[in-house]
Amino acid sequence: MFQEIKNNRDGSRIGLLRTRAATVSTPFFMPVATRGAVKGLEPQEVLATGAQVLLSNTYHLHLAPGEKAVKKLGGLHGFARWAGPILTDSGGFQVFSLSHVRKITEDGVTFKDPASGQEVLITPEKSMRIQLDLGSDIIMAFDDLTGLDPAKAAVREEEAVERTHRWLLRCIAEFKKLTKGVKAADHPLLFGIAQGGLNQKLRRKSLEFVQSTEVDGLAIGGLSVGEGTKEMHAMLEFLSTLYDPAKIRYLMGVGEPGNMRFAIQHGIDMFDCVLPTRNGRHGSVWITGDKKLNLRNGGHVTDKGPIDDDCDCYACQQGYSRAYLRHLFKMADPLAGRLASIHNLRYLQRICESYRP
Ligand SMILES: [Zn+2]
């Protein structure tokens, strides 16, 4: 359940999202724990960056260790020792982006497990079952992303949007069946995904369709997939006039500071992205002014300062110098990537916090 608290003059808004695990404040950013862990970080360290919700990956967890094993081990919360809310993606994006797709039919998507070579079928219904077994608090509908493939985009975009809508109705029906008899307060939330690429007509249609269903939240998929910043911003501007104020809005896969600020100021409430941790592991950090700094750079050899003077993250507050971090990166010590990841995660949380009271 989402409650809008206040619309700000800059186009942003603040609100509360009630999940069965906890109530969280919007806007917020979700660190990505693909296989149950935010690479290299303990849950306490992730929590200390200001994270409220964690995102995990249905596709990867289905392949290993499997949702049945996770369920037996206490669901993702018990398994990964994260008490706060967890959102799971539906698996659709990985199935398509990793190009393991063998066949797409109205029933679902068949893909090849890269480890075992076995063929696996994921349907909208199966995606719901997997996510419920994982113990997710925010479940994403299974969508058809073939419209994102540039080679097929022209013919497939509209078809993919239509199929995404039919699959959403199947997700809702299965979700209802699986949660029947469960108290409303113990229900996970279900989010629908609007697609449509960079086509305004399709985007409007998809957004209006998803908002007309009983979903708890609206996700914008298919942006930040290689289009230019200008195109993404133009689409966010277009969509900002069409939102239902009663539904939370989640922009999937966006976590670059400038894009996040723009999106928040165009009504977006939640984000996820691998950038802060992936960049961090490679020595790339954001500093005041959304500038990027590479800690591996030779210029930091004798740099006594912290990553960012204005940052209150653990790494900066402990006084780790840029010189020390550069040295650790050069020595391939995993501590370097951990500290840089903590800094980057905190950077994005500070952006979200700057819009909240
Ligand atoms: Zn920092």
Coordinates of C-alpha atoms in Angstrom, one line a residue, residues 106-347:
E106 CA 2.1 -17.2 -25.5
D107 CA 2.7 -19.6 -22.6
G108 CA 6.1 -18.2 -21.5
V109 CA 9.8 -18.2 -22.3
T110 CA 12.0 -21.2 -22.7
F111 CA 15.7 -20.7 -22.0
K112 CA 18.8 -22.7 -21.5
D113 CA 20.3 -22.9 -18.1
P114 CA 23.9 -21.8 -18.8
A115 CA 25.3 -24.1 -16.1
S116 CA 23.5 -27.3 -16.8
G117 CA 22.5 -26.8 -20.4
Q118 CA 19.0 -27.9 -19.5
E119 CA 15.9 -26.1 -21.0
V120 CA 13.8 -24.3 -18.5
L121 CA 10.4 -22.8 -19.1
I122 CA 9.3 -19.7 -17.1
T123 CA 5.7 -18.7 -17.4
P124 CA 3.9 -15.8 -15.7
E125 CA 2.4 -18.3 -13.3
K126 CA 5.7 -19.9 -12.5
S127 CA 7.4 -16.5 -11.9
M128 CA 4.7 -15.8 -9.3
R129 CA 5.2 -19.1 -7.6
I130 CA 9.0 -18.7 -7.5
Q131 CA 8.8 -15.2 -6.1
L132 CA 6.3 -16.3 -3.4
D133 CA 8.6 -19.2 -2.5
L134 CA 11.5 -16.9 -2.2
G135 CA 9.5 -14.9 0.4
S136 CA 9.6 -11.7 -1.6
D137 CA 7.7 -8.7 -0.2
I138 CA 7.4 -6.9 -3.5
I139 CA 6.7 -9.2 -6.5
M140 CA 7.2 -8.1 -10.0
A141 CA 5.0 -9.3 -12.9
F142 CA 6.6 -11.3 -15.7
D143 CA 6.9 -9.2 -18.8
D144 CA 7.9 -9.8 -22.5
L145 CA 11.0 -7.8 -23.3
T146 CA 11.6 -8.9 -26.8
G147 CA 10.6 -5.4 -28.0
L148 CA 14.0 -4.3 -26.6
D149 CA 15.9 -6.2 -29.1
P150 CA 16.9 -3.6 -31.7
A151 CA 16.8 -6.2 -34.5
K152 CA 13.2 -7.0 -33.7
A153 CA 12.0 -3.8 -32.2
A154 CA 10.1 -2.4 -35.1
V155 CA 7.8 -5.5 -35.4
R156 CA 8.0 -6.8 -31.9
E157 CA 7.5 -3.7 -29.8
E158 CA 3.7 -3.5 -30.0
E159 CA 3.4 -7.3 -29.8
A160 CA 5.6 -7.4 -26.8
V161 CA 3.5 -4.7 -25.0
E162 CA 0.3 -6.5 -25.8
R163 CA 1.7 -9.8 -24.5
T164 CA 3.1 -8.1 -21.4
H165 CA -0.5 -6.9 -20.7
R166 CA -1.9 -10.4 -21.2
W167 CA 0.8 -11.9 -19.0
L168 CA 0.1 -9.2 -16.3
L169 CA -3.5 -10.4 -16.1
R170 CA -2.2 -14.0 -15.7
C171 CA 0.2 -12.9 -13.0
I172 CA -2.6 -11.2 -11.1
A173 CA -4.9 -14.2 -11.4
E174 CA -2.1 -16.6 -10.2
F175 CA -1.0 -14.2 -7.4
K176 CA -4.6 -14.0 -6.1
K177 CA -4.9 -17.8 -6.2
L178 CA -1.6 -18.3 -4.3
T179 CA -2.4 -15.7 -1.6
K180 CA -6.0 -16.7 -1.1
G181 CA -6.8 -16.9 2.6
V182 CA -3.7 -14.9 3.6
K183 CA -4.4 -11.9 5.7
A184 CA -4.1 -8.6 3.8
A185 CA -1.3 -7.5 6.2
D186 CA 0.7 -10.6 5.4
H187 CA 0.3 -10.3 1.6
P188 CA 3.3 -9.4 -0.5
L189 CA 2.7 -6.5 -2.9
L190 CA 2.4 -7.1 -6.7
F191 CA 3.8 -4.5 -9.2
G192 CA 3.0 -4.4 -12.9
I193 CA 5.5 -3.3 -15.5
A194 CA 4.7 -0.8 -18.3
Q195 CA 6.7 -1.1 -21.4
G196 CA 6.6 0.6 -24.8
G197 CA 10.2 1.6 -25.5
L198 CA 10.6 5.1 -26.8
N199 CA 7.2 5.1 -28.5
Q200 CA 4.9 7.6 -26.7
K201 CA 1.7 6.1 -28.0
L202 CA 2.6 2.6 -26.8
R203 CA 4.0 4.0 -23.5
R204 CA 0.8 5.8 -22.7
K205 CA -1.3 2.7 -23.6
S206 CA 0.9 0.5 -21.5
L207 CA 0.9 2.8 -18.5
E208 CA -2.8 3.3 -18.6
F209 CA -3.4 -0.4 -18.8
V210 CA -1.1 -1.3 -15.9
Q211 CA -2.7 1.5 -13.8
S212 CA -6.2 0.2 -14.5
T213 CA -5.4 -3.2 -13.0
E214 CA -5.4 -4.1 -9.3
V215 CA -1.6 -4.0 -8.9
D216 CA -0.1 -2.3 -5.9
G217 CA 2.6 -0.4 -7.9
L218 CA 3.6 0.7 -11.3
A219 CA 7.0 -0.1 -12.7
I220 CA 8.5 1.5 -15.8
G221 CA 10.6 -1.1 -17.6
G222 CA 12.6 -0.8 -20.8
L223 CA 14.3 2.5 -20.1
S224 CA 18.0 2.8 -19.3
V225 CA 18.7 0.0 -21.8
G226 CA 21.0 1.8 -24.1
E227 CA 19.0 4.8 -25.3
G228 CA 20.5 8.3 -24.8
T229 CA 20.0 10.4 -21.7
K230 CA 17.9 12.9 -23.8
E231 CA 15.5 10.2 -25.0
M232 CA 15.1 8.8 -21.4
H233 CA 14.4 12.2 -20.0
A234 CA 11.9 13.1 -22.7
M235 CA 10.0 9.9 -21.9
L236 CA 10.1 10.5 -18.2
E237 CA 8.8 14.0 -18.8
F238 CA 6.0 12.6 -21.0
L239 CA 5.0 9.9 -18.5
S240 CA 5.0 12.3 -15.6
T241 CA 1.6 13.8 -16.6
L242 CA 0.0 10.4 -16.8
Y243 CA 0.6 8.9 -13.3
D244 CA -2.1 7.8 -10.9
P245 CA -1.2 9.5 -7.6
A246 CA -2.4 6.5 -5.6
K247 CA 0.2 4.1 -7.1
I248 CA 3.9 4.0 -6.3
R249 CA 6.2 4.4 -9.3
Y250 CA 9.4 2.4 -9.8
L251 CA 11.9 3.2 -12.5
M252 CA 13.7 0.0 -13.1
G253 CA 17.4 -0.2 -13.6
V254 CA 18.2 3.5 -13.1
G255 CA 20.9 4.5 -10.7
E256 CA 23.1 7.2 -12.3
P257 CA 22.9 10.3 -10.0
G258 CA 21.8 12.8 -12.7
N259 CA 19.2 10.4 -14.1
M260 CA 17.9 9.7 -10.6
R261 CA 17.5 13.4 -9.7
F262 CA 15.7 14.0 -13.0
A263 CA 13.4 11.0 -12.4
I264 CA 12.6 12.0 -8.8
Q265 CA 11.7 15.5 -10.0
H266 CA 9.4 13.8 -12.5
G267 CA 7.5 11.9 -9.9
I268 CA 9.5 8.6 -9.6
D269 CA 9.5 7.0 -6.1
M270 CA 11.9 4.1 -6.3
F271 CA 15.0 2.8 -8.1
D272 CA 17.4 -0.1 -8.4
C273 CA 20.7 -0.4 -10.2
V274 CA 24.0 -2.4 -10.1
L275 CA 26.0 0.7 -11.0
P276 CA 27.0 1.8 -7.4
T277 CA 28.5 -1.6 -6.5
R278 CA 29.8 -2.6 -10.0
N279 CA 31.5 0.8 -10.4
G280 CA 32.7 0.6 -6.9
R281 CA 34.4 -2.7 -7.4
H282 CA 36.2 -1.2 -10.4
G283 CA 37.4 1.9 -8.4
S284 CA 34.9 4.4 -9.8
V285 CA 33.2 6.6 -7.3
W286 CA 30.8 9.5 -7.4
I287 CA 31.7 12.7 -5.5
T288 CA 30.0 16.0 -4.8
G289 CA 28.5 17.5 -8.0
D290 CA 27.8 14.0 -9.4
K291 CA 31.4 13.9 -10.7
K292 CA 33.1 10.5 -11.3
L293 CA 36.5 9.8 -9.9
N294 CA 38.7 6.8 -10.5
L295 CA 40.5 5.7 -7.4
R296 CA 43.0 3.7 -9.4
N297 CA 44.3 6.9 -10.9
G298 CA 48.0 7.7 -10.4
G299 CA 47.0 11.2 -9.2
H300 CA 45.9 9.7 -5.9
V301 CA 49.3 8.2 -4.9
T302 CA 49.9 10.7 -2.1
D303 CA 46.3 11.9 -1.8
K304 CA 45.5 12.0 2.0
G305 CA 41.9 13.1 1.6
P306 CA 38.9 10.8 1.9
I307 CA 36.9 9.8 -1.2
D308 CA 34.6 12.8 -0.7
D309 CA 34.9 15.5 2.0
D310 CA 31.2 15.9 2.2
C311 CA 30.3 12.3 2.6
D312 CA 29.1 10.6 5.8
C313 CA 29.6 7.0 4.6
Y314 CA 31.6 4.5 6.7
A315 CA 34.6 4.6 4.3
C316 CA 34.8 8.4 4.3
Q317 CA 34.1 8.8 8.0
Q318 CA 36.8 6.2 9.0
G319 CA 39.3 8.4 7.2
Y320 CA 40.5 5.9 4.6
S321 CA 42.5 8.1 2.2
R322 CA 42.3 8.0 -1.6
A323 CA 46.0 7.0 -1.6
Y324 CA 45.2 4.0 0.6
L325 CA 42.2 3.0 -1.5
R326 CA 44.3 3.4 -4.7
H327 CA 47.0 1.1 -3.1
L328 CA 44.3 -1.5 -2.2
F329 CA 42.9 -1.4 -5.7
K330 CA 46.4 -1.9 -7.2
M331 CA 47.0 -4.8 -4.8
A332 CA 43.6 -6.3 -5.8
D333 CA 42.6 -6.3 -2.2
P334 CA 38.8 -6.9 -2.0
L335 CA 38.6 -4.3 0.8
A336 CA 39.0 -1.6 -1.8
G337 CA 35.9 -2.6 -3.8
R338 CA 33.9 -3.0 -0.6
L339 CA 34.7 0.5 0.7
A340 CA 34.0 2.1 -2.7
S341 CA 30.7 0.2 -3.0
I342 CA 29.7 1.4 0.5
H343 CA 30.5 5.0 -0.6
N344 CA 28.6 4.8 -3.9
L345 CA 25.5 3.2 -2.2
R346 CA 25.6 5.9 0.4
Y347 CA 25.9 8.6 -2.4

